[in-house]
Each structure stands twice: as C-alpha cells, then as structure tokens.
Short mmCIF file of C-alpha atoms and ligand atoms in Angstrom, two decimals:
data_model
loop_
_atom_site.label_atom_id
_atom_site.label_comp_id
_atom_site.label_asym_id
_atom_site.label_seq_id
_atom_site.Cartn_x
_atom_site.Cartn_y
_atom_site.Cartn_z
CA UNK A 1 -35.73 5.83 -15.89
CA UNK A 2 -32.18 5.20 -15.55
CA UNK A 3 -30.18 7.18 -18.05
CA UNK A 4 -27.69 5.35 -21.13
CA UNK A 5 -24.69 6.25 -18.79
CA UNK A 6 -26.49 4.04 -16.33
CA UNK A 7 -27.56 1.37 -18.43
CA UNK A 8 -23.88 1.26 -20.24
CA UNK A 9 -22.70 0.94 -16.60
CA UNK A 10 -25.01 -2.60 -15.95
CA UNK A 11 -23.82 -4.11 -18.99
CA UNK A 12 -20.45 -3.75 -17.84
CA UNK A 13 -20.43 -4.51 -14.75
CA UNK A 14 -22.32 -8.12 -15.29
CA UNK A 15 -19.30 -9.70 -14.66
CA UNK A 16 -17.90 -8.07 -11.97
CA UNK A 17 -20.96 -8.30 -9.71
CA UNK A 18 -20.90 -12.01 -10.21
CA UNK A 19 -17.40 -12.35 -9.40
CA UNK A 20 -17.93 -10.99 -6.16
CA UNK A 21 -14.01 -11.36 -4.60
CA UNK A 22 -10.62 -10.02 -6.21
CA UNK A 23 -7.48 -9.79 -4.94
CA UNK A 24 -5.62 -5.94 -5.09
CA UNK A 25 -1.98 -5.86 -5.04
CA UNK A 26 -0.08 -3.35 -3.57
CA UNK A 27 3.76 -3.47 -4.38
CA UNK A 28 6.59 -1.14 -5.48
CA UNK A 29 9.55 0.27 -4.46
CA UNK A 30 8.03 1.37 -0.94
CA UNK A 31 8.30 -2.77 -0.10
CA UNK A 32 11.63 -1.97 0.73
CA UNK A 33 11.77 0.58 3.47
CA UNK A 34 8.40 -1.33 4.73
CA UNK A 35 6.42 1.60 6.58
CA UNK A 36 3.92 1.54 3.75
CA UNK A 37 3.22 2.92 0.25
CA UNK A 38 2.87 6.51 2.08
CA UNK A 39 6.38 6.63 3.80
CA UNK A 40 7.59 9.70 1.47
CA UNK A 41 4.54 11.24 2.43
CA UNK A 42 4.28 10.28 5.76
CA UNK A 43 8.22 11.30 6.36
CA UNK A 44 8.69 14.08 3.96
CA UNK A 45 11.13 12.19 1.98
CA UNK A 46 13.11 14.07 -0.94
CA UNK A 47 13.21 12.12 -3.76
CA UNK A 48 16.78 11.94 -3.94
CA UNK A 49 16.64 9.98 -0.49
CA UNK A 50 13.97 7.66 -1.99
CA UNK A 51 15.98 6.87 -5.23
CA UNK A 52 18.56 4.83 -2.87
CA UNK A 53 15.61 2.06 -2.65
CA UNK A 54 14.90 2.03 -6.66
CA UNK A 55 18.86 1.41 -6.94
CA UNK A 56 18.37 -1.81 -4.87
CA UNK A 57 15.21 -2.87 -5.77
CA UNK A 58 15.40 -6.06 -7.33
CA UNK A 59 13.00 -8.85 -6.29
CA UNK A 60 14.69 -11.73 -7.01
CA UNK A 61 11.48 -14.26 -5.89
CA UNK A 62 8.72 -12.60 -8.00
CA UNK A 63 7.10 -15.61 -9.42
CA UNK A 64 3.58 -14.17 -10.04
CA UNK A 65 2.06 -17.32 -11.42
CA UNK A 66 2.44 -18.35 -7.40
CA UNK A 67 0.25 -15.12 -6.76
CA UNK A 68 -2.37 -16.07 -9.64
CA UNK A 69 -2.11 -19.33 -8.15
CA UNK A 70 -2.80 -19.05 -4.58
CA UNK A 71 -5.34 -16.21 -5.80
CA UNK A 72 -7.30 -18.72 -7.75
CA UNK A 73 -7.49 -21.03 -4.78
CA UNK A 74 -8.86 -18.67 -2.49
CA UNK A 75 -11.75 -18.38 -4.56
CA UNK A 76 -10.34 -15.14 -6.25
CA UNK A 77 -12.15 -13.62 -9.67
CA UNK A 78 -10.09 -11.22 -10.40
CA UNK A 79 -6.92 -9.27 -9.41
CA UNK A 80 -6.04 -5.25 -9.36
CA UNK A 81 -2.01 -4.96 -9.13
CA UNK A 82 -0.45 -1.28 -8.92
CA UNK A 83 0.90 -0.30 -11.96
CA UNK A 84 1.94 2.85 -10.45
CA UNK A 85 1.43 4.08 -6.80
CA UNK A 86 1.28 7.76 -5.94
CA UNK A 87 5.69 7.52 -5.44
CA UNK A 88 5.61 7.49 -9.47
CA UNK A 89 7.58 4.29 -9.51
CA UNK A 90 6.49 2.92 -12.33
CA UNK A 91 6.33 -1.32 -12.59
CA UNK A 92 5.96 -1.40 -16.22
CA UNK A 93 8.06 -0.43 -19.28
CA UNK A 94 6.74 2.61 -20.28
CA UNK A 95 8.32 5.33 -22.62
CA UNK A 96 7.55 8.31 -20.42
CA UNK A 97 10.24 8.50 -17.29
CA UNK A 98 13.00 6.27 -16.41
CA UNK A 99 11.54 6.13 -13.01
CA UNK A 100 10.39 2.58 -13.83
CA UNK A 101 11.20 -1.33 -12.86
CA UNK A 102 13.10 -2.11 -16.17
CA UNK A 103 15.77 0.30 -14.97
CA UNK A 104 16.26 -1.05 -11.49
CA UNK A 105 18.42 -4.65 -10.98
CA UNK A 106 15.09 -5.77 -11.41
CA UNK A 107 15.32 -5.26 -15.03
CA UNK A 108 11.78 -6.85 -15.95
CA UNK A 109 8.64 -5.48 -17.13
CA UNK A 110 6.55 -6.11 -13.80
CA UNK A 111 3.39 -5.56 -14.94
CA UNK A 112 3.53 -7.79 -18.13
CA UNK A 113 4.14 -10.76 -15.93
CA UNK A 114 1.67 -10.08 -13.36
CA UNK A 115 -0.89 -9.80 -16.48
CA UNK A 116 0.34 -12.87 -18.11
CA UNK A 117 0.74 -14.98 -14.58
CA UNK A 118 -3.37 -13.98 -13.81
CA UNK A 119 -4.54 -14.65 -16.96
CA UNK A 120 -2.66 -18.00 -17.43
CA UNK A 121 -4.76 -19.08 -13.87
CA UNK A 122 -8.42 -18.02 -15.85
CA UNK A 123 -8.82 -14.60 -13.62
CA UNK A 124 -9.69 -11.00 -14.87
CA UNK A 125 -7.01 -8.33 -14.58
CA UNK A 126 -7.11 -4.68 -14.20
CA UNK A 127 -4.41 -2.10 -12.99
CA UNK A 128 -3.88 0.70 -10.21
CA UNK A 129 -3.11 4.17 -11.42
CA UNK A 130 -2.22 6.66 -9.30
CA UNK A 131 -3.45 9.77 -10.79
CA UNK A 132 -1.10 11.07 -8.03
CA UNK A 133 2.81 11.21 -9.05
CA UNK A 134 4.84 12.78 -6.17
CA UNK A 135 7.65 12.94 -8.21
CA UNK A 136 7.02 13.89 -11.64
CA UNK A 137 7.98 18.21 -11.46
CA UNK A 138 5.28 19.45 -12.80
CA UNK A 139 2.94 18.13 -10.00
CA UNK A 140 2.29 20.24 -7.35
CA UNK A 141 4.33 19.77 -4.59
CA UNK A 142 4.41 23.47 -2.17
CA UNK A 143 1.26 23.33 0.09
CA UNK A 144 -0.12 20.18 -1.66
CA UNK A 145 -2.39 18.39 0.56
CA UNK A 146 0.18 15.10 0.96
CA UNK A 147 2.94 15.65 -1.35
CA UNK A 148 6.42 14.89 0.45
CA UNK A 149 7.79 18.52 -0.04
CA UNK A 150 4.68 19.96 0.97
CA UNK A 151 5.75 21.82 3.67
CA UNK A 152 9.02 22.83 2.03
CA UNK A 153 9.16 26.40 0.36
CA UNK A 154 12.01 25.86 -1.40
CA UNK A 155 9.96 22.94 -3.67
CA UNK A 156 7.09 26.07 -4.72
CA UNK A 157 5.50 25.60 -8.02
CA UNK A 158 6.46 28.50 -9.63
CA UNK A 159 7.71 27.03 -12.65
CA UNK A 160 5.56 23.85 -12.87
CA UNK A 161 3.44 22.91 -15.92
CA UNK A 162 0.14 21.02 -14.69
CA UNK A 163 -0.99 20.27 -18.30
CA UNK A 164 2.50 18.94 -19.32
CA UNK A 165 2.15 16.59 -16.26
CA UNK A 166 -2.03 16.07 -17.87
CA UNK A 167 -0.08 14.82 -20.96
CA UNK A 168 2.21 12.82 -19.40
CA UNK A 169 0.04 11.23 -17.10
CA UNK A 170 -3.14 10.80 -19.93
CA UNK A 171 0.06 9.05 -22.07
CA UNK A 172 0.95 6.73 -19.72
CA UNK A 173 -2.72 5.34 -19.64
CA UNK A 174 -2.45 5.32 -22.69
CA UNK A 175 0.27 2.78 -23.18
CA UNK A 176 -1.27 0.84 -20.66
CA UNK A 177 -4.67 0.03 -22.44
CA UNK A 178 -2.53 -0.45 -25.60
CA UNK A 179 0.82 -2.60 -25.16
CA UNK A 180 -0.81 -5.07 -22.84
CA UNK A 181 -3.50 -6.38 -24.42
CA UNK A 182 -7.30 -6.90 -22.77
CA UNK A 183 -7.41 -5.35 -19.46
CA UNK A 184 -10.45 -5.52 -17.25
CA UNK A 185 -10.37 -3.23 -14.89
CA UNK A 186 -8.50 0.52 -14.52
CA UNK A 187 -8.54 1.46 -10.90
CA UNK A 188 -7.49 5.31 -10.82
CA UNK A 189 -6.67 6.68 -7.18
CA UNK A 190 -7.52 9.75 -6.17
CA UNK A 191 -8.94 13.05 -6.12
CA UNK A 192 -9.24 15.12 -3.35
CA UNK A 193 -10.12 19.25 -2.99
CA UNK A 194 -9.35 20.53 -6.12
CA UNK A 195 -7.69 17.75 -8.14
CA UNK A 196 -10.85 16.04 -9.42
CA UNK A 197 -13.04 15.42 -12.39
CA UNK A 198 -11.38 17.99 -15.21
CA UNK A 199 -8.52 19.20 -13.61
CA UNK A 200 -7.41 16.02 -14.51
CA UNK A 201 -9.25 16.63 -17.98
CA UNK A 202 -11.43 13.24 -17.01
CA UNK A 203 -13.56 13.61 -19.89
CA UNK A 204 -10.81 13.57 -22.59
CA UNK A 205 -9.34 11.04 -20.32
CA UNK A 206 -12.26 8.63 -20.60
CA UNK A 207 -13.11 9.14 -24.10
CA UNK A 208 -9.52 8.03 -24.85
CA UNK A 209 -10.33 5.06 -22.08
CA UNK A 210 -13.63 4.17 -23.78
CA UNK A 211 -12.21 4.15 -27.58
CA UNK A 212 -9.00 2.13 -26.60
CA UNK A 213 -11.39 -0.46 -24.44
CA UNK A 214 -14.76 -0.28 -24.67
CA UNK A 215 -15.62 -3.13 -22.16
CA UNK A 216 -13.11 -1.92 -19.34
CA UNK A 217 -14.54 -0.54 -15.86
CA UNK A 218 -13.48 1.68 -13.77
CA UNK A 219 -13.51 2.81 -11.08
CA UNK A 220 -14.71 6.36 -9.33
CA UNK A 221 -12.06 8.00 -8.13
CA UNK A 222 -11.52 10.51 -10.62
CA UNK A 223 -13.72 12.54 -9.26
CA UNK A 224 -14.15 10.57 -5.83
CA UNK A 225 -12.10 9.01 -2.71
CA UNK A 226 -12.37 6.41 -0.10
CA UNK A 227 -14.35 9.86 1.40
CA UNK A 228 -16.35 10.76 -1.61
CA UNK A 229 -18.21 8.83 -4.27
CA UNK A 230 -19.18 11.32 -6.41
CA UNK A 231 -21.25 11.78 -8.45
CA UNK A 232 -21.87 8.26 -9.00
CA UNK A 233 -24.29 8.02 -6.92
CA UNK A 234 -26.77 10.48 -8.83
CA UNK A 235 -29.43 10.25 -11.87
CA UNK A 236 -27.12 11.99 -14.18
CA UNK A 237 -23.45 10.45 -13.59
CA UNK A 238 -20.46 12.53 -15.53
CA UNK A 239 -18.60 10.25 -17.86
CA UNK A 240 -15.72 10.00 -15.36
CA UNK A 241 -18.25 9.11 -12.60
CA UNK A 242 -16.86 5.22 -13.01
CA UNK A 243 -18.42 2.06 -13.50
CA UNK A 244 -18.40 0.96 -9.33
CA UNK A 245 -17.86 2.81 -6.25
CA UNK A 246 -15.31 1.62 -3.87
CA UNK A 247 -15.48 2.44 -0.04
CA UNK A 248 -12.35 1.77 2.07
CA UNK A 249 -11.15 0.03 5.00
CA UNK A 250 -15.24 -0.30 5.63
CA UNK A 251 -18.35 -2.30 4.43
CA UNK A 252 -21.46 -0.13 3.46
CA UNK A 253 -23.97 -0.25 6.36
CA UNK A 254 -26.77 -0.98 3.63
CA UNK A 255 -24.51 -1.50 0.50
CA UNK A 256 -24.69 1.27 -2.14
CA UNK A 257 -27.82 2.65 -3.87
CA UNK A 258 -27.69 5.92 -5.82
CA UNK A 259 -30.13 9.13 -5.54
CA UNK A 260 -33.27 6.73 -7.47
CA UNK A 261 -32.53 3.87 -5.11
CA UNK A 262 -31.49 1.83 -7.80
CA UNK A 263 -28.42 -0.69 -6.80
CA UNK A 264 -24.80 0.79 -7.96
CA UNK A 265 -21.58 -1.78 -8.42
CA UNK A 266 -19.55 -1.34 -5.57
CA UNK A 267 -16.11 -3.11 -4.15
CA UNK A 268 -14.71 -2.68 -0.25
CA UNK A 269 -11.18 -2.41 -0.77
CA UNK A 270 -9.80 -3.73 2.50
CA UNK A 271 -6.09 -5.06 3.63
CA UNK A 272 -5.48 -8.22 5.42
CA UNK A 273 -3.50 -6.12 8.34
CA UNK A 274 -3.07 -2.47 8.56
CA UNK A 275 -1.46 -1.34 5.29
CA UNK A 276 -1.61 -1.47 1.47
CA UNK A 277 2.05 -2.01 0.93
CA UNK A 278 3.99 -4.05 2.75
CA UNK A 279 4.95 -3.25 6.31
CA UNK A 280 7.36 -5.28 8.09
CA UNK A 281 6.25 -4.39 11.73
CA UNK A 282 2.51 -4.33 10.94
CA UNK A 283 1.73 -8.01 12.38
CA UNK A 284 -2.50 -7.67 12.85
CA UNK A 285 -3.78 -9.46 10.61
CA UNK A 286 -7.29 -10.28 10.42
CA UNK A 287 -8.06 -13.78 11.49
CA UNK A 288 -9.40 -16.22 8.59
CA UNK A 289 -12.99 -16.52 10.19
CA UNK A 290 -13.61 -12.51 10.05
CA UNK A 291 -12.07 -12.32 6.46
CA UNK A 292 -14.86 -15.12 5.47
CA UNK A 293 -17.38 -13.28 7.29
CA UNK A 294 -16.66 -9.65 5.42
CA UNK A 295 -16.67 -11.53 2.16
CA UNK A 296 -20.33 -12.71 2.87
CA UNK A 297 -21.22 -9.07 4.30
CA UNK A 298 -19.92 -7.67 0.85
CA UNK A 299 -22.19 -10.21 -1.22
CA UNK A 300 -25.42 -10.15 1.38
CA UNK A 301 -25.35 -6.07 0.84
CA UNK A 302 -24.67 -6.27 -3.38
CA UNK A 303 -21.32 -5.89 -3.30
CA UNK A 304 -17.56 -7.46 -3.90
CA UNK A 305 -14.18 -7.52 -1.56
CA UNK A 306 -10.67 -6.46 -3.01
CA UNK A 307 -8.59 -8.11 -0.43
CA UNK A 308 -5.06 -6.58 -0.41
CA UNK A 309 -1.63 -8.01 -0.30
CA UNK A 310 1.49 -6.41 -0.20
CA UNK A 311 4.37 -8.45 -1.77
CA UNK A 312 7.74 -7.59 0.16
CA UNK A 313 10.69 -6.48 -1.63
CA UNK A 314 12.19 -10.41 -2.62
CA UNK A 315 8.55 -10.04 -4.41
CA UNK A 316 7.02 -12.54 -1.96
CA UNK A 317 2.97 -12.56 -0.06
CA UNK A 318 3.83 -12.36 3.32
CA UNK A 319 3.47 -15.77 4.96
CA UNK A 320 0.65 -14.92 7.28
CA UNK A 321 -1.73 -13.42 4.36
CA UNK A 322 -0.55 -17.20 2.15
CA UNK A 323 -2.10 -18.77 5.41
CA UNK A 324 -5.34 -16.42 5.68
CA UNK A 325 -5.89 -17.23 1.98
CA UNK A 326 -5.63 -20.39 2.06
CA UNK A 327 -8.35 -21.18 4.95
CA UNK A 328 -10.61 -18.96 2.69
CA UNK A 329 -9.85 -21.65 0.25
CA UNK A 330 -10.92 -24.07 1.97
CA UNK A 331 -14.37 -22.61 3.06
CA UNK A 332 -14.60 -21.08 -0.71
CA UNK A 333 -14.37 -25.26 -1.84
CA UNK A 334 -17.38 -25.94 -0.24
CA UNK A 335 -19.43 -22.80 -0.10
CA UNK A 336 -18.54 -20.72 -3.00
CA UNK A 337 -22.20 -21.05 -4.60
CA UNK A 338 -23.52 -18.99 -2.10
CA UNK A 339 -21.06 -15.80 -2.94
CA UNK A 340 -20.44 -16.23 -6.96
CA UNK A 341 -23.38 -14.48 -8.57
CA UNK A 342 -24.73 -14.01 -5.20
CA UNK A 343 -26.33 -10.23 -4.07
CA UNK A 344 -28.85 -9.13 -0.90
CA UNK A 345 -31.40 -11.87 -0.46
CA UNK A 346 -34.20 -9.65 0.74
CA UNK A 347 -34.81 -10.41 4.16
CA UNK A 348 -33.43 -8.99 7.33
CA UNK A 349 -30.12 -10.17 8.42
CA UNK A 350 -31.31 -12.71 10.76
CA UNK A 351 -30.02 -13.22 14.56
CA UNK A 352 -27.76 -15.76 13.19
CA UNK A 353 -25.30 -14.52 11.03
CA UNK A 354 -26.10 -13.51 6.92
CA UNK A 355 -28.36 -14.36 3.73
CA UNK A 356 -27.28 -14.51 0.27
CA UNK A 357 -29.48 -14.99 -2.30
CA UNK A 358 -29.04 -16.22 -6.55
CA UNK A 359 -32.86 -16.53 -7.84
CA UNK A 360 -34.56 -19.21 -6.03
CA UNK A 361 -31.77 -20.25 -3.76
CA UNK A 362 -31.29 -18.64 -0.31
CA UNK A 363 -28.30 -19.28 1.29
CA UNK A 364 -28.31 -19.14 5.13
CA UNK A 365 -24.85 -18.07 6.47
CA UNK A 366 -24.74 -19.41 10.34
CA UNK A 367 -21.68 -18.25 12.46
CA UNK A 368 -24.19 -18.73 15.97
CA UNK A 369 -25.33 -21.93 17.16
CA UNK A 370 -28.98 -20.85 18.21
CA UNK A 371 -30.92 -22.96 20.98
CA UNK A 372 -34.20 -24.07 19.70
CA UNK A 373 -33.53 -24.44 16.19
CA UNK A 374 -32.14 -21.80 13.16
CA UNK A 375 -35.22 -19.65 12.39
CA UNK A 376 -35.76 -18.57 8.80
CA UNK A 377 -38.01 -15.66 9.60
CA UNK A 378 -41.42 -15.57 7.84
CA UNK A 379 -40.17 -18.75 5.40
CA UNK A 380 -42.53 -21.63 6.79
CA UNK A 381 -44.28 -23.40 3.81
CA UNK A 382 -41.83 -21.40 1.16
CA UNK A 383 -39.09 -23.99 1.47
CA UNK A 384 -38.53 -26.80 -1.06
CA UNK A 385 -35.81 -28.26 0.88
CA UNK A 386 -32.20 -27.54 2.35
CA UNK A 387 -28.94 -28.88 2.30
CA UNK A 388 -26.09 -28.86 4.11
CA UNK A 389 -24.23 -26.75 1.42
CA UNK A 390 -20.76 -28.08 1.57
CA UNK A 391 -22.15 -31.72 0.88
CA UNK A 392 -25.26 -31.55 -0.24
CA UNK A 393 -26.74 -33.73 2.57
CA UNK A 394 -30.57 -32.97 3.14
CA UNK A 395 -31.43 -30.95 6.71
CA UNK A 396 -34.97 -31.53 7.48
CA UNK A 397 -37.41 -28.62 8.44
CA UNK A 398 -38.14 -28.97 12.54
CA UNK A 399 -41.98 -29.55 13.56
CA UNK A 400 -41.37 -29.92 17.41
CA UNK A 401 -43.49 -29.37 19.73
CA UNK A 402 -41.75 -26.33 21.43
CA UNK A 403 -42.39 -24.78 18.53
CA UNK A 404 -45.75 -25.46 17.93
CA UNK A 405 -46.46 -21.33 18.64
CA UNK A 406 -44.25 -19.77 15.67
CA UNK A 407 -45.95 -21.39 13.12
CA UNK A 408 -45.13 -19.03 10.47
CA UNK A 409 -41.14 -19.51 10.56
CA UNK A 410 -39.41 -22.36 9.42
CA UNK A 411 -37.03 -24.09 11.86
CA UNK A 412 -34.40 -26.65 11.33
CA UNK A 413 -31.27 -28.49 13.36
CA UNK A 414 -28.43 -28.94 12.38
CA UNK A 415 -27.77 -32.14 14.54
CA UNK A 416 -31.07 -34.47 15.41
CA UNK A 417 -29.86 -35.08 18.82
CA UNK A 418 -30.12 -32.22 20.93
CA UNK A 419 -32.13 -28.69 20.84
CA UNK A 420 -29.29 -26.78 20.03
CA UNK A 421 -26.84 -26.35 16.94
CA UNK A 422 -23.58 -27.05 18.65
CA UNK A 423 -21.19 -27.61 17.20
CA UNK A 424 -21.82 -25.60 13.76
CA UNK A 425 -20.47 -28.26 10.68
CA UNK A 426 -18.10 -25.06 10.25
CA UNK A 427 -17.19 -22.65 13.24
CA UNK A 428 -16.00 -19.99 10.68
CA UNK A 429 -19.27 -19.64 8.54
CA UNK A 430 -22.10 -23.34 8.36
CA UNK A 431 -23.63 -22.52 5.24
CA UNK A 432 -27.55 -23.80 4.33
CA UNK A 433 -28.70 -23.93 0.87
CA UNK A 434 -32.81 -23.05 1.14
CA UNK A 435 -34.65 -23.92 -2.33
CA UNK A 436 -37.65 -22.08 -2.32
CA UNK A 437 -40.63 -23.72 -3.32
CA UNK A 438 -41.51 -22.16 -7.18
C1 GLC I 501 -5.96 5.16 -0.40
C2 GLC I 501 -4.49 5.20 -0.09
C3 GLC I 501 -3.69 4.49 -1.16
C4 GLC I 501 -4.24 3.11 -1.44
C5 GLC I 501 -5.72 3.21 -1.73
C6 GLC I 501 -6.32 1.82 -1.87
O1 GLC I 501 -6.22 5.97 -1.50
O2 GLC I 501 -4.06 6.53 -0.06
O3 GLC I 501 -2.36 4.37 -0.71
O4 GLC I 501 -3.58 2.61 -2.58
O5 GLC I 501 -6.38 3.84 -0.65
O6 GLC I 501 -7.70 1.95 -1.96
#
C-alpha cells in the first residue's frame, strides 16, 4: 500500500505527467564568458576575476515573452528558468546579497519577467535553485568536491559558518515562493557526498516549502543527483525525497519505478547541444528528428523531457535551438495527442519505432518504413479503426494474402500501392492513432 507521502506525491504530480514536455532555461552571468555555467569551476576562477562579467552583464534583447512564445509553439507545458545557478548570481531581486541582476546594467528583476512572460503564454512555471553557492563565504570552498578555490589552501574554511549560509540560503527560497506569486515547480540542484538531505536541514526546508505552497513539486535533488535518486525510489520516501526524479543527459532504459514497482514522476533533463548555459563554440546540436524521437521515448516509458536552452548574454535563444524548436512545432501541430496525457502503452516497443498510449487510444510512432505492412503485434481483431493522426484520414487494416500466416497481428499500409511504407507521411516520426475496440 503506497504510503500518504506517496499518495500526496500523485495528486501533485497530475499535471505534470500530462504535460509531458517543458522547456529548462539555463542563463546567468556565465552567458558571457560562454564555456558553460561550470567555467569558475572548471577554471578555478576567483571570484574577483568573475565579478568583471557581472559589471558588464546587461542583456539588452531579453524579451522573454519571445521565449514563452516560441516555447508555447513547440508544444511546451511548462518552463524551469535558473533563478540562481551554483556561481550565486542571483537573477532576481532578492534582499540577501548584492550579487544579483538588479545591480548589474541590467538593472531588472529577471526572474519576475520570465514568470510574467510564461504565464502571459498559458504555461506553468517553476525555478532552478542551486543549493550550491560558490561564492557566498560561508560555503565550503578548501577541498570541496567542485568549488573554484578548491584546490587553493589559502581559501580553507576555518572561519566559515555553514548554518549562517543554511539561513541564508533557506531565506532566499523563501522570498522566492513569496514575492512572486504561484510557482509550479522548485527545481533544487544538487547534493553530492556529504551535502544532502539535512545538512541542508531539508526537512525544515520543505516544511517551510509545503506551508508557503502547498501544490508546488519538486524535485529530488536534495538528497539526490543526475547520479543518485534517492530515496525516492523507496516505500518510505523522506519528506525531501521530491515529487519526480530527474535523470540527466539520458532516458531511463525502462522509465522509473520505485522499490514496489509502482510508476514514480520522472523528467530527462537534456540540452539541445552539449551544455546547460550557453557556449559559444559548442555547435552539436541535436538534429530536429532525434529531439522528436526522445520526446516520444520520454512519454512511451512514463515520463516528460526538460529541453534546455541557454540564452546568450544580449539575452537571446541561440538561432540553431529557435530552428530545432520550431520543427518540433510543427510535428507537435499535428501529433501532439499522442504525447499530452500520454504514458507506456503496454506492449513491447515494436520493430518500428514507439507506442504511446491515453485509455483506449494507442498511438503507433513509425520512424521505419517496414516491407510487408506495419505490424501491431498481437492486436488483430482489437482494433476499432486508425487514422492517419495528423489528419484524421482512415488507414485500413491489411488482409493480403502474404499475410494470410500471421493471423493474429494486425497489419496496415500506409500507401495502397505498393508492399512497402515508403515514403513515411512524416520522415521524422508518421504517427497512427489505433482505437481499440471497447
Ligand atoms: C548538473 C549540472 C548543472 C545543471 C544541472 C541540470 O547538475 O551540474 O550545471 O544545471 O545538471 O540538470
């Protein structure tokens, strides 16, 4: 019997698993050097050498109600912008550090438009937090596992407070769930050795969370990683366990069941190239077709995509991920019935390409022409009828005669002239609605 942490966790998660694709934003001061959100990290930058870029950062083309905009037309739920990324660089106006956008030539409240932009376009809206803050002093920084100055003695932490940076960091969640009205989702990132579950005193944490907004969800990394879900995926999940799991970079083989084999929420956080934030070499981007394709392997396994963009520092989506986005709008026009509200349709993953499934409708994702005729496996006498999803024209089952020996499949074409299914309708993903028969 799944416990009430479990059952609390379905309720709230209705939404989100029928939303199925959100867009994550990654964007902050680290647009500007361009090597990625990790570049004091990754070159052991002081923070004194990183301050140069929040004295210039000011993105004079940040129109976000373009981002909601071409997020909404790519089929897009829901979006997840970094609030704060593990540099400390805060985007909104908070009270707690002057490390924030207000004080750059920015001079805006970042966050308070991107919340205002999605909402005005009908999506859902939730924040980044890094839990993380390379340069608030009383966070560790000598012989931390990634902080900038971790190999630097002179940076020990003799002298540094952890609960004083508890209080800050607590307060700072704080003013986000308060001062900017109904969020939907808090996306905390990350624990790793030590630094997890109440050494970042998660339990006071989420009782704050779960006063200030009851119907937020989160998500599991205070206790978890793109390594480690936690404890999430157990019969008794702490109350900082989260509300979804979220593997990185990578789609679940099988999706994500916990230790009772009952389903748990999950989102594949993936970029569109190589990086989070933006990085002005990085050039390999995905092409359209496989971006389509590990949307439909999210839904067919139970689970959602959080497709990244990084902004650059003018505040602008890099032309190539506009384009990529937009040729998922397209396909998302004509097919998004078979991903909205969509989850594992019970059957293998045929030779073909995918299944989704909503109640009585299977949808048949084809990216393979297959000689003889598409096989639905096991489905003859099941089927009500199919259509040619993206217009709703009728596809008849086949009953030829070189197939008189497999009686108990169903087999259609998807052109009446030939034995084979080339061309597909749609080279990037031919989509087949199956009605089953009640
Ligand atoms: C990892 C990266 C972080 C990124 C996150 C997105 O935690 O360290 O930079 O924001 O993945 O899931």
């Amino acid at each position: 019997m799944a416990n009430q942490r479990i059952l609390e966790r379905t309720a709230r998660t209705k939404w989100f698993n029928e939303a199925r694709f959100g867009m994550f934003i990654h964007w902050g001061l680290y647009a500007i050097p361009a090597r990625g959100e990790w570049v004091r990290s990754v070159e052991r930058m002081p923070q004194e050498e990183y301050l140069r870029y929040f004295k210039e950062f000011s993105p004079s083309q940040y129109e976000p109600r373009k981002w909601a905009k071409l997020a909404k037309k790519a089929g897009m739920k829901y979006a997840v912008m970094t609030a704060k990324h593990h540099d400390g660089f805060c985007l909104w106006d908070t009270g707690l550090t002057d490390f924030k956008a207000p004080n750059t030539p920015a001079g805006r409240d970042l966050v308070k438009e991107y919340l205002e932009a999605f909402r005005a376009e009908g999506l859902r809206v939730g924040l980044y937090f890094s839990i993380i803050d390379w340069r608030h002093p009383d966070f560790p920084h000598y012989r931390d596992r990634q902080h900038p100055m971790r190999d630097n003695q002179a940076y020990d932490n003799k002298n540094r407070n952890f609960d004083r940076y508890l209080e800050f960091m607590h307060g700072q969640i704080r003013e986000l769930l308060t001062n900017y009205g109904h969020l939907d989702i808090m996306w905390f990132d990350f624990s790793y050795n030590d630094m997890a579950g109440e050494k970042w005193k998660a339990s006071e944490l989420m009782e704050m969370v779960r006063s200030l907004q009851p119907h937020l969800i989160v998500d599991n990394r205070l206790e978890g990683s793109g390594e480690n879900s936690g404890t999430i995926l157990t019969e008794n999940p702490t109350p900082w366990a989260g509300d979804f799991a979220c593997p990185e970079q990578m789609i679940p083989p099988e999706g994500i069941r916990n230790e009772l084999g009952d389903p748990v929420p999950w989102e594949a956080c993936i970029t569109l190239n190589n990086h989070w934030g933006y990085a002005a070499t990085d050039r390999h981007w995905k092409p359209a077709d496989m971006v389509v394709r590990m949307l439909v392997e999210c839904v067919s396994k139970n689970g959602n995509l959080l497709l990244n963009v990084g902004p650059d520092p003018k505040g602008r989506i890099p032309r190539a991920s506009i384009e990529i986005l937009e040729t998922l709008g397209r396909w998302m026009e004509d097919n998004s019935e078979s991903i909205y509200q969509c989850g594992n349709a019970g059957l293998d993953k045929p030779e073909w390409g995918r299944f989704t499934r909503n109640g009585n409708k299977i949808y048949a994702h084809i990216y393979e022409p297959q000689t003889g005729g598409i096989c639905l496996p096991n489905l003859a006498g099941k089927i009500e009828k199919l259509r040619l999803l993206a217009e709703g024209s009728e596809i008849k089952i086949a009953d030829y005669w070189n197939l008189a020996e497999y009686k108990q499949h169903a087999f259609f074409f998807l052109n009446s002239h030939s034995f084979d299914n080339y061309p597909l309708p749609d080279p990037i993903d031919t989509v087949v609605e199956i009605t089953l028969t009640p």
